[in-house]
Amino acid sequence: MTIQILMPALSPTMEEGTLAKWNVKEGDKVSSGDVIAEIETDKATMEFEAVDEGVIGKILIEEGTEGVKVNTPIAVLLEEGENASDAENAAEAAPKAEPKSEAEPEPNSAPKAAAEPKAPEPATLDPDWPADAPMKKMTVREALRSAMAEEMRADGDVFVMGEEVAEYEGAYKITQGLLDEFGGKRVIDTPITEHGFAGLAVGAAFAGLRPVVEFMTFNFAMQAIDQIINSAAKTLYMSGGQMGCPIVFRGPNGAAARVGAQHSQDYAAWYAQIPGLKVVQPYSAADAKGLLKSAIRDPNPVVFLENEIMYGKSFDVPDIEDLTIPIGKARIWREGSDVTLVSFGIGMTYALEAADKLAEDGISAEVIDLRSIRPMDTATVVRSVMKTNRCVTVEEGWPVCSIGSEISAVLMREAFDYLDAPVLSCTGKDVPMPYAANLERHALVTAQEVIEAAKSVCYR
Amino acid sequence: MAATRQRKPNASKEELLGYYRDMLLIRRFEEKAGQLYGMGLIGGFCHLYIGQEAVVVGVEAAAKEGDQRITTYRDHGHMLACGMDPDGVMAELTGREGGYSRGKGGSMHMFSKEKEFYGGHGIVGANVPLGAGLAFANQYRGNDNVACTYFGDGAANQGQVYETFNMASLWKLPVIFIIENNQYAMGTSLKRGSSTPALYTRGEAFGIPGEAVDGMDVLAVRDAAKKAVAHCREGKGPYILEMNTYRYRGHSMSDPAKYRTREEVQKMRETRDPIEHVRELLTLGGDATDEELKAIDKEVRDRVNKSAEFAQASPEPDLSELWTDVYA
């Protein structure tokens, strides 16, 4: 059977090109890999190699021809035992069908929500544990430590890796006692090599282990962000669902105190944009414990954002066997009727303080702790705003493309008719973090700013 | 090229025929992929492995069940060599439902848990710590599997490669770093991009043994790989193999290859071709007849044609696929 040689596409964008030169003539024998022609694409002149063996039976497009469409037959190749008349017949045969491009319906009917794991039941004032559970005071630090220890006891595939997590027991003492209990095989000190150990842990997760990677702070995870996003978050999708990446990246995030611009940054909005990642930023010790346990069990990569200033704060934590908090569910901290304050992580301290002061002025604020940034429990926020008709968001991160911006957009889309005032965002200031004590205080969000924003949307 | 080619093969006829068949399958598959690209059936980036076949076929000859492999974006050869189905690979290239990633990965992103193939990665150097992570899992589980981690001469200058060398040596991870030195990091020749050209010595500072291998000689590759695999299985830690090889085609499909001469490529093809080498060993030694080899040629060509037909007949993925596999 004769073979038609077609005008090739030699770049991702090429639709037509110039057949600059034939390096063979009719009757020449060619084998795979021989350069038979030179073709000018939209980018460069490329050599065009033969794929099949045979004899050039007929040249259909003369050299120097411009604007030859991709897939146009340009020559006929004869295989062993064929002659020129076969070439004539082949040349007259209809050209091969164009690659199909039939109109397709726009994918807007596809369910958008599928990319977002559905939030559990909407939040209520009820806690996520039995009402009669005994409570115990616990710091956020101890809550995180006990979450890891419990999960490591339950599953031998869980291990902790990071800088100073083992012998030093954690730069912030979150891994205190873990080396003693679990040994060096499962509590692993790494060199200072964030990019490398993040990638190594992702590889271990591909192989089915469940790493908990501690970044001494999330500022250093910027060195590793390619592995977090390109390797951890995208591989399940790129593999058509074959490969999972059950991994937790955790560590302190956001401003500490007086540590300057490179060590003071909130990454919530950065990671919140990435499909394939879950992002959690707890405020209370109970949520820190329950969410970290859920994160370690989750089959997806979870970015778990903590805060150094919160580590030493104590909260009531239910003293029950296996406390887990579902990822993707907000918590209503206090009910109110005049304005909804939405926050997460350390931002909650400002929101709650503001709510107390607002109450003194006769303004009843409802305070929602998002707890999870992705997936985000926007249903709880929307429901609250339908009641209060006003919303102020609170976070330490920068204002541009912030979590507050996202909430604002959601409310405009889903609660437009319920809003009696514009949604206001209280954020960190749009500057790198300064060192001087007074400047730093000013760069961070304050309870006073939240109070003023709440009064402003209440027209008070 | 470092070593001299073997004239007296320490391989049986069956082994040689196997290597010949495996290398030829990659060659013909890649030629077909290039052709389908030319017809507009394959899009985007497409990095062909033609010329480098002896590397992956030689390493696979030293591997056992349970060993893992991970590589960069020039990955079609690695998938075929570890036994993945040519139909599924070709259909992924055409972005069809029958592809290994159901059309969601493309040329650079395919995986097979069954064959312990962990991709297919597009960021130069990023698969190196991932490969060490596979080795970490082997050590954690206490098995004797080895993670074969392939990367190019270009990736050998990435920082995370050295972060990985350090950890792999520190923790004695069972990982073989296989540097496929095809002489050009896209358009930058080795001497224009590397302060020291001997890439196999790049682990010296970390105490990792390294060896330069003639990557155009499947038997030299296999023997070096056997040594490296044994080193890893004995718990002695990582090993570096620098495979000196050559890619005949451009970096990707749209590479006009102005950074090297036509004569250089032609000379490599004529004098160093890894497939011709095995063909010579088989015929000059009188082990195999022309008919036997022709039969393999035909079998391989038919297999590749079948994969191309499958890849064109397989439908495009359903639009609902857009939204699946984002979360487990």
Short mmCIF file of C-alpha atoms in Angstrom, two decimals, chain A residues 3 6-12 32-35 43-47 49-53 70-71 96 99-100 104-107 110-112 114-117 156-159 161 185-186 188-191 193-197 199-204 206-209 223 226-227 230-231 233 235-244 274-278 299-300 374, chain B residues 28 31-32 34-35 37-41 43-45 68 70 92 96 100-102 104-106 109-114 117-118 120-121 123 125-134 136-142 159-160 163-164 166-168 170-171 173 248-249 252-258 262 266 269 294 301 314-316 319-328:
data_model
loop_
_atom_site.label_atom_id
_atom_site.label_comp_id
_atom_site.label_asym_id
_atom_site.label_seq_id
_atom_site.Cartn_x
_atom_site.Cartn_y
_atom_site.Cartn_z
CA ILE A 3 1.80 5.93 1.98
CA LEU A 6 1.49 14.76 4.90
CA MET A 7 2.54 18.31 5.67
CA PRO A 8 3.53 18.04 9.33
CA ALA A 9 2.77 20.35 12.24
CA LEU A 10 6.21 21.07 13.67
CA SER A 11 5.23 23.28 16.56
CA PRO A 12 2.28 23.45 18.95
CA SER A 32 13.24 6.12 8.71
CA GLY A 33 15.07 9.13 10.05
CA ASP A 34 16.30 10.48 6.67
CA VAL A 35 15.75 14.19 6.27
CA LYS A 43 9.02 29.90 14.37
CA ALA A 44 11.94 28.38 12.48
CA THR A 45 13.10 26.23 9.61
CA MET A 46 12.79 22.58 10.58
CA GLU A 47 14.11 19.41 9.07
CA GLU A 49 12.35 13.28 8.64
CA ALA A 50 10.87 10.21 7.01
CA VAL A 51 9.00 7.89 9.34
CA ASP A 52 8.52 4.97 6.98
CA GLU A 53 10.84 3.21 4.56
CA VAL A 70 -0.92 21.05 7.91
CA ASN A 71 -2.00 17.54 6.85
CA LYS A 96 -7.04 12.39 4.87
CA PRO A 99 -8.63 16.32 12.74
CA LYS A 100 -12.12 16.62 14.06
CA GLU A 104 -19.08 20.95 21.48
CA PRO A 105 -21.35 22.22 24.20
CA GLU A 106 -19.63 24.57 26.62
CA PRO A 107 -18.75 22.82 29.84
CA ALA A 110 -20.77 20.48 34.33
CA PRO A 111 -21.02 20.61 38.09
CA LYS A 112 -18.52 23.19 39.31
CA ALA A 114 -17.26 18.71 42.08
CA ALA A 115 -13.84 20.33 42.37
CA GLU A 116 -14.66 21.49 45.87
CA PRO A 117 -15.25 18.67 48.30
CA GLY A 156 2.43 3.02 61.61
CA ASP A 157 2.65 4.75 58.24
CA VAL A 158 2.43 8.21 59.85
CA PHE A 159 5.80 9.85 60.45
CA MET A 161 9.84 15.03 59.35
CA LYS A 185 12.67 6.03 62.34
CA ARG A 186 9.39 7.94 62.63
CA ILE A 188 13.16 12.52 61.57
CA ASP A 189 15.47 15.49 61.80
CA THR A 190 16.24 16.83 58.35
CA PRO A 191 19.07 19.03 57.20
CA THR A 193 16.80 21.75 53.00
CA GLU A 194 13.11 22.65 52.65
CA HIS A 195 12.85 22.14 48.91
CA GLY A 196 14.53 18.77 49.18
CA PHE A 197 12.73 17.29 52.18
CA GLY A 199 9.90 16.74 47.74
CA LEU A 200 11.22 13.64 49.47
CA ALA A 201 8.15 13.51 51.70
CA VAL A 202 5.85 13.90 48.69
CA GLY A 203 7.61 10.94 47.06
CA ALA A 204 7.09 8.91 50.24
CA PHE A 206 3.18 8.70 46.50
CA ALA A 207 4.51 5.38 47.78
CA GLY A 208 1.66 5.24 50.33
CA LEU A 209 3.21 6.56 53.56
CA GLN A 223 11.57 27.31 49.04
CA ASP A 226 6.92 23.99 43.79
CA GLN A 227 6.80 20.57 45.43
CA ASN A 230 3.20 21.05 41.31
CA SER A 231 3.93 17.66 42.86
CA ALA A 233 -1.52 19.04 44.73
CA THR A 235 -0.56 14.55 40.74
CA LEU A 236 -3.91 12.96 41.56
CA TYR A 237 -5.46 14.89 38.69
CA MET A 238 -2.57 14.42 36.26
CA SER A 239 -2.66 10.68 36.89
CA GLY A 240 -6.38 10.37 36.24
CA GLY A 241 -6.94 9.44 39.89
CA GLN A 242 -4.25 6.73 40.16
CA MET A 243 -1.76 8.41 42.48
CA GLY A 244 -2.67 9.88 45.83
CA ILE A 274 -4.75 25.78 44.58
CA PRO A 275 -7.15 23.04 43.45
CA GLY A 276 -6.00 19.75 44.93
CA LEU A 277 -4.88 21.28 48.23
CA LYS A 278 -6.90 21.54 51.41
CA PRO A 299 -6.12 11.21 51.53
CA ASN A 300 -5.27 14.63 50.07
CA ARG A 374 -10.22 25.44 51.39
CA ARG B 28 9.23 2.89 16.43
CA GLU B 31 8.72 7.79 15.41
CA LYS B 32 5.01 7.15 15.28
CA GLY B 34 6.40 12.24 15.95
CA GLN B 35 4.25 11.42 12.95
CA TYR B 37 2.29 15.10 16.23
CA GLY B 38 2.91 16.18 12.66
CA MET B 39 -0.69 15.34 11.85
CA GLY B 40 -1.91 17.51 14.70
CA LEU B 41 -3.17 14.54 16.70
CA GLY B 43 -0.46 18.61 20.99
CA GLY B 44 1.68 20.70 23.29
CA PHE B 45 5.10 19.50 24.28
CA GLN B 68 10.33 1.78 41.29
CA ILE B 70 10.50 7.94 38.18
CA GLU B 92 -2.58 9.68 26.51
CA ARG B 96 -8.03 10.39 24.82
CA TYR B 100 -3.14 6.22 31.24
CA SER B 101 -4.35 9.47 32.79
CA ARG B 102 -7.62 9.47 30.82
CA LYS B 104 -5.66 14.62 31.84
CA GLY B 105 -1.89 14.26 31.99
CA GLY B 106 -0.51 14.24 28.45
CA HIS B 109 2.37 13.16 33.05
CA MET B 110 1.59 9.47 33.13
CA PHE B 111 1.74 7.02 36.01
CA SER B 112 1.24 3.33 36.71
CA LYS B 113 0.96 2.02 40.24
CA GLU B 114 0.90 -1.50 38.82
CA PHE B 117 6.10 3.98 37.44
CA TYR B 118 5.79 7.27 39.34
CA GLY B 120 6.35 11.74 34.19
CA HIS B 121 7.29 15.15 35.83
CA ILE B 123 9.61 20.62 36.38
CA GLY B 125 14.91 18.46 38.81
CA ALA B 126 11.70 18.14 40.84
CA ASN B 127 11.44 14.39 40.35
CA VAL B 128 14.80 13.83 42.05
CA PRO B 129 13.66 14.37 45.66
CA LEU B 130 10.46 12.52 44.77
CA GLY B 131 12.56 9.52 43.74
CA ALA B 132 14.49 9.69 47.01
CA GLY B 133 11.09 9.70 48.75
CA LEU B 134 10.20 6.43 47.03
CA PHE B 136 12.71 6.42 51.77
CA ALA B 137 9.44 4.45 51.72
CA ASN B 138 11.37 1.27 50.82
CA GLN B 139 13.70 1.79 53.74
CA TYR B 140 10.80 2.68 56.07
CA ARG B 141 9.03 -0.54 55.14
CA GLY B 142 12.20 -2.58 55.37
CA GLY B 159 19.78 22.93 43.63
CA GLN B 160 17.27 20.38 44.85
CA GLU B 163 19.71 18.70 48.63
CA THR B 164 18.59 15.21 47.67
CA ASN B 166 22.86 15.00 50.79
CA MET B 167 19.80 13.38 52.37
CA ALA B 168 20.05 10.19 50.31
CA LEU B 170 23.04 10.76 54.99
CA TRP B 171 20.20 8.26 55.35
CA LEU B 173 18.54 5.54 50.85
CA TYR B 248 18.71 12.34 17.72
CA ARG B 249 15.63 14.53 17.68
CA SER B 252 10.84 18.91 21.88
CA MET B 253 8.96 18.86 18.61
CA SER B 254 9.41 22.55 17.85
CA ASP B 255 13.19 22.59 18.29
CA PRO B 256 15.00 23.63 15.09
CA ALA B 257 18.28 22.33 16.65
CA LYS B 258 20.59 25.11 15.50
CA ARG B 262 23.60 17.97 11.13
CA GLN B 266 24.45 11.95 11.48
CA ARG B 269 23.40 7.75 14.18
CA LYS B 294 12.81 -9.09 10.46
CA ARG B 301 5.79 -2.22 13.80
CA SER B 314 -10.37 6.12 21.58
CA PRO B 315 -12.87 8.94 22.27
CA GLU B 316 -11.97 12.23 23.89
CA LEU B 319 -16.54 16.63 29.86
CA SER B 320 -17.37 15.41 33.35
CA GLU B 321 -13.70 14.35 33.62
CA LEU B 322 -12.82 18.03 33.97
CA TRP B 323 -14.11 17.92 37.53
CA THR B 324 -12.98 14.51 38.76
CA ASP B 325 -9.74 13.50 40.52
CA VAL B 326 -9.12 16.95 42.01
CA TYR B 327 -9.61 15.43 45.47
CA ALA B 328 -9.47 11.83 46.57
#
